[in-house]
């Protein structure tokens, strides 16, 4: 197996995940099978307890793994299905080392960062890279490994050392290091500056790694003189240095990287996708009602100017009143509405208040003393531990009827497997009252007692789903419920 490692320099947030995913697209287009691993140096065991403010969106996998968003990039670009073990964290590595030490696996030796932690990283990578992620038998041809953060991050040192040793074990013919670095333009001079990348490469070499390829992030295409200067001072051949400049949409990135291939990979679908997005002319406004506002009523001035309303998932009571107002407006004015996870629960609460006349109806998440608990804590979920205790991963939803919008969107399927991430559910004791008033729970879990999909039959498009359809949506295979929202919002 060949290993392609992607590291970053100067600053974080340069797009290492998109770069790694795009490299994977090129390799697939050349006929190779690809798998991917993301290394996150933080001490958390996984991303499940981290706020989106800290580390962006938490991505959920089929096996329930709560992982870094870049694994979502890999799945979407490469159309593969990863596992929680495809995301390595410092927390996971040290947890495994501690477990081994307690079992006596180290035979009385003093446990040290080198070799015990670095060997654990080697073993993890080699074990996970052999697991098929594309539904085919056998191992992949190439494993992409993205190391989060930047060089010189204190948390990353063990991983850089491990990767340096890993290259020595594998041999250079089986190891390719792509270093993504910033080439800024400062002030009015307009010159592309190479010094940040020079220092980044020097720091990388000090850690025992030498870049095979330099991927230079810049606002404009990389100039010839810049490439030549980088080749001179970084000791990387000029033809191994390529630019990834800002583009109109991310589907262009694999097309930019084609210059790195000896052959011409088949990327016609990506060309069409990138061009199509650039030439779209019709505008559909979807109002995504979040929680980040100080005045709930401000949502009303927003949703009157949109073609559809999306209420996504979330935690905490901030912004709940505004979401309820948005759901009420969409329901009463026949505006297409899609509620995801919390957004489905919001639709149920609003319906109970406005249609059933249950004043004070709420979720026990936000009002534990509510007289009408429409949404309740799931009985099997721990109330004392947070990490990894939610209802997570792929779960089956059975359609109760094929005569509903959602079943038709899923191709008249009898069931659908979608990914979940929640602690609260619609109160089963209130379902009959809600359905008698016109709110239809058209999808339920395999026990029949957990509500998964809700629709309002008298409405143009009023759908709530307990699962997160965004996690399995792909560029060439968009989620049916998102497609339904867009289609209904575009029809006047």
XYZ file of C-alpha atoms in Angstrom:
492
model
C 0.000 0.000 0.000
C 1.100 3.561 -0.740
C 0.618 6.316 1.842
C 0.005 9.978 0.992
C 0.381 12.256 4.018
C -0.990 15.813 3.979
C 0.386 18.322 6.495
C -0.119 22.043 6.906
C 2.075 25.021 7.642
C 1.947 28.714 8.635
C -1.711 28.806 9.742
C -4.576 26.369 10.156
C -7.716 26.454 8.029
C -5.882 26.381 4.698
C -8.046 23.610 3.289
C -5.942 20.519 3.970
C -9.098 18.412 4.063
C -10.284 19.618 0.662
C -6.768 19.170 -0.702
C -6.528 15.602 0.608
C -10.008 14.801 -0.708
C -9.145 16.247 -4.122
C -5.954 14.182 -4.287
C -8.134 11.158 -3.559
C -10.447 12.108 -6.435
C -7.462 12.198 -8.808
C -6.204 8.825 -7.596
C -9.652 7.283 -8.054
C -9.885 8.795 -11.525
C -6.612 7.001 -12.305
C -8.219 3.687 -11.356
C -6.899 3.339 -7.788
C -8.845 2.414 -4.664
C -8.489 4.958 -1.862
C -9.054 5.046 1.881
C -8.473 7.949 4.274
C -7.436 8.709 7.858
C -7.667 12.026 9.685
C -5.331 12.705 12.624
C -6.499 15.331 15.116
C -3.848 16.161 17.726
C -6.254 17.375 20.418
C -6.533 15.456 23.692
C -10.265 14.848 23.324
C -11.077 11.212 22.583
C -13.454 12.344 19.828
C -15.246 15.458 18.605
C -18.553 14.580 20.281
C -18.280 16.901 23.265
C -16.722 19.808 21.373
C -18.658 22.953 20.552
C -18.949 23.923 16.863
C -17.319 27.206 17.945
C -14.232 25.199 18.923
C -13.789 22.850 15.992
C -16.561 23.297 13.467
C -19.355 20.847 12.722
C -19.258 17.399 14.294
C -19.630 14.759 11.581
C -21.358 11.456 12.400
C -20.463 8.162 10.723
C -22.511 5.016 10.148
C -20.982 3.298 13.183
C -21.861 6.263 15.405
C -18.394 7.781 15.449
C -18.433 11.527 16.172
C -15.503 12.795 14.157
C -13.872 15.765 12.490
C -15.679 17.390 9.575
C -12.858 16.473 7.191
C -14.026 12.856 7.286
C -17.243 14.240 5.816
C -15.164 15.766 3.024
C -13.538 12.386 2.358
C -16.860 10.548 2.282
C -18.498 13.102 0.007
C -15.634 13.565 -2.450
C -14.662 9.885 -2.616
C -18.072 8.251 -2.023
C -16.718 5.967 0.693
C -18.007 4.941 4.136
C -15.536 5.428 6.968
C -15.505 4.258 10.599
C -14.671 5.930 13.898
C -11.189 4.369 13.715
C -10.467 6.428 10.595
C -10.225 9.422 12.946
C -7.162 9.255 15.196
C -6.848 11.647 18.146
C -4.223 12.068 20.838
C -6.911 11.068 23.314
C -7.538 7.769 21.519
C -3.828 6.962 21.224
C -3.052 7.644 24.875
C -6.194 5.824 25.996
C -5.004 2.753 24.083
C -1.471 3.053 25.513
C -2.835 3.342 29.051
C -5.043 0.282 28.531
C -2.047 -1.712 27.313
C 0.053 -0.606 30.273
C -2.656 -1.654 32.731
C -2.876 -5.071 31.066
C 0.873 -5.502 31.356
C 1.469 -5.595 27.609
C 4.743 -3.689 27.926
C 6.289 -6.383 30.140
C 7.391 -4.049 32.904
C 9.156 -1.525 30.689
C 9.012 2.211 31.296
C 6.272 3.509 28.993
C 7.543 6.426 26.870
C 6.427 8.601 23.986
C 9.082 6.880 21.871
C 8.660 4.041 21.080
C 5.347 3.177 22.745
C 3.173 6.116 21.668
C 4.716 6.316 18.195
C 4.375 2.548 17.722
C 0.720 2.782 18.720
C 0.248 5.393 15.976
C 2.009 3.128 13.425
C -0.092 0.125 14.400
C -3.328 2.130 14.285
C -2.599 3.500 10.816
C -1.626 0.148 9.362
C -4.604 -1.646 10.909
C -7.187 0.898 9.745
C -5.684 1.405 6.281
C -6.367 -2.278 5.499
C -10.111 -2.000 6.164
C -12.213 -1.694 2.991
C -14.294 1.491 2.863
C -15.678 1.263 -0.682
C -17.757 -1.915 -0.395
C -15.221 -4.008 -2.298
C -13.118 -6.876 -1.014
C -9.439 -6.459 -0.248
C -7.260 -3.536 0.703
C -7.125 -0.107 -0.923
C -4.186 0.884 -3.109
C -3.591 4.234 -1.402
C -4.235 5.543 2.098
C -4.573 9.302 2.512
C -3.504 10.595 5.929
C -4.236 14.181 6.919
C -2.493 15.543 10.010
C -4.535 18.393 11.481
C -3.078 21.649 12.746
C 0.305 23.003 11.670
C 3.970 22.176 12.135
C 5.363 23.185 15.530
C 2.020 22.637 17.278
C 2.953 21.122 20.633
C 0.147 18.549 20.430
C 1.362 17.289 17.037
C 4.979 16.431 17.866
C 4.370 12.745 18.565
C 2.509 12.366 15.266
C 5.227 14.090 13.236
C 7.846 11.837 14.830
C 5.675 8.785 14.235
C 5.199 9.701 10.572
C 8.940 10.271 10.159
C 9.624 6.775 11.531
C 6.758 5.431 9.429
C 8.388 6.737 6.252
C 11.657 5.051 7.259
C 9.853 1.737 7.791
C 7.907 1.900 4.528
C 10.620 3.265 2.264
C 10.346 6.519 0.337
C 8.856 4.742 -2.672
C 5.752 3.997 -0.577
C 5.438 7.369 1.144
C 4.503 10.761 -0.299
C 4.297 13.915 1.820
C 2.190 16.816 0.545
C 2.769 19.997 2.549
C 0.042 22.641 2.252
C 1.336 26.123 2.985
C 0.215 29.729 2.647
C 1.731 32.085 0.085
C 0.325 35.493 1.051
C 0.397 38.837 -0.734
C 1.093 41.703 1.643
C -0.072 45.292 1.283
C 0.084 47.246 -1.937
C 3.314 45.632 -3.132
C 1.396 42.771 -4.699
C 4.280 40.311 -4.444
C 3.654 36.698 -3.449
C 5.715 36.113 -0.308
C 7.565 32.804 0.073
C 9.189 33.313 3.473
C 6.307 31.792 5.525
C 6.500 28.610 3.440
C 10.299 28.526 3.687
C 10.118 28.616 7.490
C 7.324 26.042 7.509
C 9.378 23.596 5.428
C 12.428 24.178 7.652
C 10.345 23.328 10.710
C 9.016 20.239 8.965
C 12.559 19.058 8.184
C 13.545 19.610 11.803
C 10.841 17.092 12.680
C 12.344 14.508 10.349
C 10.079 14.961 7.314
C 10.812 16.329 3.856
C 7.950 17.329 1.549
C 7.590 15.445 -1.701
C 5.127 18.010 -3.026
C 4.338 21.580 -2.006
C 0.717 22.700 -2.312
C 0.711 26.474 -2.145
C -2.495 28.220 -1.086
C -2.823 31.700 -2.493
C -5.446 34.204 -3.559
C -4.240 34.225 -7.182
C -2.529 31.566 -9.318
C 1.035 30.823 -8.269
C 3.523 32.834 -10.314
C 6.458 31.177 -12.076
C 8.988 33.284 -10.150
C 7.352 32.279 -6.862
C 7.589 28.606 -7.754
C 11.251 28.963 -8.721
C 12.081 30.764 -5.482
C 10.328 28.118 -3.413
C 12.196 25.380 -5.272
C 15.514 27.108 -4.531
C 14.991 27.692 -0.825
C 12.843 24.656 0.057
C 14.835 22.097 -1.988
C 11.682 20.817 -3.654
C 11.777 20.440 -7.473
C 9.802 23.157 -9.247
C 7.609 20.585 -10.984
C 6.678 19.264 -7.526
C 5.320 22.659 -6.483
C 1.776 23.518 -7.473
C -0.675 26.249 -6.617
C -4.167 25.960 -5.198
C -5.558 29.438 -5.578
C -8.975 30.667 -4.524
C -11.716 29.384 -6.809
C -15.419 30.063 -7.249
C -16.426 26.669 -5.800
C -14.585 23.714 -4.260
C -15.396 21.358 -7.158
C -12.658 23.192 -9.086
C -9.919 22.004 -6.698
C -9.467 18.488 -8.179
C -9.264 20.154 -11.586
C -6.451 22.445 -10.382
C -4.488 19.446 -9.142
C -4.542 17.638 -12.492
C -1.160 19.200 -13.273
C 0.359 16.792 -10.713
C -0.587 13.661 -12.649
C 1.436 12.004 -15.371
C -1.741 10.892 -17.157
C -4.991 12.713 -17.789
C -7.551 11.334 -15.295
C -11.219 11.191 -16.263
C -12.817 14.161 -14.486
C -15.634 15.085 -16.844
C -18.246 14.809 -14.076
C -16.261 17.166 -11.885
C -15.843 19.600 -14.773
C -19.595 19.581 -15.395
C -20.365 19.982 -11.694
C -17.972 22.914 -11.277
C -19.199 24.629 -14.431
C -22.852 24.073 -13.568
C -22.435 25.746 -10.203
C -20.672 28.704 -11.808
C -23.447 29.240 -14.353
C -26.551 28.861 -12.189
C -28.974 31.701 -12.826
C -32.115 30.986 -10.782
C -32.044 32.073 -7.153
C -33.864 30.188 -4.393
C -33.624 31.670 -0.927
C -33.657 29.164 1.933
C -33.730 30.720 5.379
C -31.675 28.636 7.818
C -32.947 29.539 11.261
C -30.108 29.254 13.735
C -29.677 30.088 17.395
C -27.287 33.007 17.163
C -29.462 36.044 17.683
C -30.420 38.234 20.580
C -33.982 38.940 19.486
C -36.228 36.028 18.558
C -38.729 38.173 16.667
C -36.005 39.159 14.201
C -36.581 35.836 12.441
C -39.943 37.104 11.211
C -38.325 39.777 9.076
C -36.044 37.138 7.571
C -38.472 34.335 6.760
C -40.941 36.654 4.953
C -38.328 37.042 2.227
C -37.435 33.383 1.662
C -38.761 30.567 -0.499
C -38.229 27.902 2.140
C -37.245 27.453 5.785
C -34.659 25.061 7.211
C -34.334 24.540 10.973
C -31.211 22.418 11.630
C -30.168 20.446 14.687
C -28.637 21.947 17.781
C -28.331 21.877 21.538
C -29.299 24.385 24.224
C -32.273 26.708 24.586
C -30.814 29.801 22.933
C -32.874 30.851 19.905
C -35.649 28.309 20.510
C -38.417 30.909 20.552
C -37.281 32.225 17.193
C -37.265 28.728 15.720
C -40.802 28.174 16.983
C -41.910 31.422 15.330
C -40.264 30.355 12.062
C -42.025 26.978 12.145
C -45.358 28.666 12.891
C -44.941 31.123 10.035
C -43.982 28.369 7.573
C -46.902 26.169 8.642
C -49.520 28.931 8.503
C -48.312 30.457 5.233
C -47.656 27.269 3.255
C -43.918 28.003 3.082
C -41.807 24.854 2.514
C -40.273 23.739 5.804
C -37.627 21.154 6.647
C -36.774 20.446 10.275
C -33.710 18.327 11.074
C -33.409 16.641 14.489
C -34.182 19.588 16.798
C -35.972 21.177 13.841
C -38.421 18.243 13.773
C -38.988 18.570 17.509
C -39.622 22.303 17.062
C -42.333 21.522 14.491
C -44.027 19.157 16.953
C -43.881 21.633 19.848
C -45.261 24.476 17.719
C -48.102 22.292 16.422
C -49.010 21.212 19.968
C -49.168 24.822 21.101
C -50.945 26.353 18.141
C -53.252 23.564 16.919
C -53.864 21.462 20.024
C -53.980 24.588 22.210
C -51.555 23.153 24.765
C -50.135 26.296 26.358
C -46.666 25.731 27.725
C -46.046 22.665 25.583
C -42.292 22.214 25.274
C -39.315 19.895 25.320
C -38.049 18.793 28.709
C -34.609 19.786 27.413
C -35.647 23.430 27.649
C -38.393 23.321 30.289
C -38.165 20.319 32.640
C -41.405 21.426 34.352
C -43.497 21.802 31.180
C -47.124 20.679 31.703
C -47.167 19.187 28.193
C -43.856 17.415 27.446
C -43.894 16.991 23.672
C -40.243 15.996 23.562
C -38.594 13.894 26.272
C -35.206 12.420 27.200
C -34.741 8.948 25.761
C -34.835 6.386 28.604
C -31.755 4.427 27.523
C -29.457 7.484 27.378
C -27.078 8.205 30.264
C -27.803 11.384 32.241
C -24.361 11.555 33.836
C -21.925 11.026 30.924
C -21.817 13.141 27.767
C -19.226 11.628 25.433
C -20.505 8.949 23.063
C -23.788 8.429 24.927
C -26.288 9.815 22.421
C -28.301 7.753 19.949
C -25.668 7.745 17.252
C -25.007 6.422 13.770
C -27.027 4.676 11.092
C -30.510 3.567 12.228
C -33.388 2.170 10.220
C -36.584 4.158 9.685
C -39.653 2.272 8.440
C -42.198 4.153 6.384
C -45.713 3.715 7.758
C -47.213 4.503 4.360
C -45.953 4.996 0.827
C -48.538 7.718 0.301
C -46.421 10.500 1.752
C -43.934 13.054 0.433
C -40.877 11.567 2.107
C -41.411 7.989 0.931
C -41.831 9.250 -2.627
C -38.629 11.297 -2.344
C -36.809 8.116 -1.312
C -38.116 6.297 -4.383
C -41.111 4.621 -2.708
C -38.772 2.745 -0.401
C -40.147 0.722 2.497
C -37.367 1.906 4.797
C -34.319 4.155 4.878
C -31.064 3.991 6.857
C -29.894 7.427 7.986
C -27.484 8.705 10.635
C -28.620 10.033 14.013
C -27.249 12.193 16.819
C -29.727 13.020 19.579
C -30.728 12.493 23.218
C -34.355 13.626 23.030
C -37.316 12.185 21.139
C -40.974 12.966 20.497
C -43.001 11.818 23.494
C -44.735 8.563 22.401
C -47.644 9.324 24.744
C -48.579 12.423 22.717
C -48.395 10.853 19.265
C -52.052 9.842 18.961
C -53.273 13.328 19.938
C -50.949 14.963 17.432
C -51.933 12.577 14.633
C -55.650 13.027 15.330
C -55.115 16.751 14.809
C -53.436 16.216 11.410
C -49.704 15.852 12.116
C -48.633 12.559 10.516
C -45.700 10.486 11.780
C -44.995 8.701 8.524
C -41.668 7.211 9.607
C -40.892 5.280 12.789
C -38.074 3.126 14.089
C -38.202 -0.668 14.031
C -40.033 -0.802 17.381
C -42.737 1.536 16.118
C -42.490 3.675 19.253
C -39.814 6.172 18.208
C -40.892 8.895 15.782
C -38.498 9.473 12.876
C -40.361 11.452 10.176
C -43.276 13.853 10.529
C -45.327 15.504 7.779
C -48.291 17.842 7.547
C -50.465 16.390 4.812
C -52.364 19.627 4.144
C -49.142 21.570 3.532
C -47.090 22.080 0.383
C -43.941 20.715 2.048
C -43.784 20.538 5.828
C -41.359 17.785 6.816
C -39.381 17.004 9.945
C -36.827 14.218 10.297
C -35.199 13.035 13.514
C -32.103 11.895 11.614
C -29.419 14.034 9.939
C -29.746 13.584 6.159
C -26.773 15.875 5.509
C -24.311 13.227 6.714
C -25.006 10.828 3.821
C -25.646 13.431 1.129
C -23.127 13.279 -1.744
C -22.325 15.674 -4.610
C -23.736 13.267 -7.183
C -26.397 11.807 -4.855
C -28.032 14.613 -2.878
C -30.186 13.788 0.123
C -33.813 13.249 -0.972
C -35.285 15.504 1.720
C -32.975 18.400 0.823
C -33.858 17.869 -2.820
C -37.530 17.929 -1.853
C -37.141 21.210 0.010
C -35.353 22.829 -2.935
C -37.902 21.505 -5.442
C -40.885 22.715 -3.435
C -39.261 26.092 -2.745
C -38.609 26.584 -6.459
C -42.191 25.881 -7.527
C -44.408 28.934 -7.318
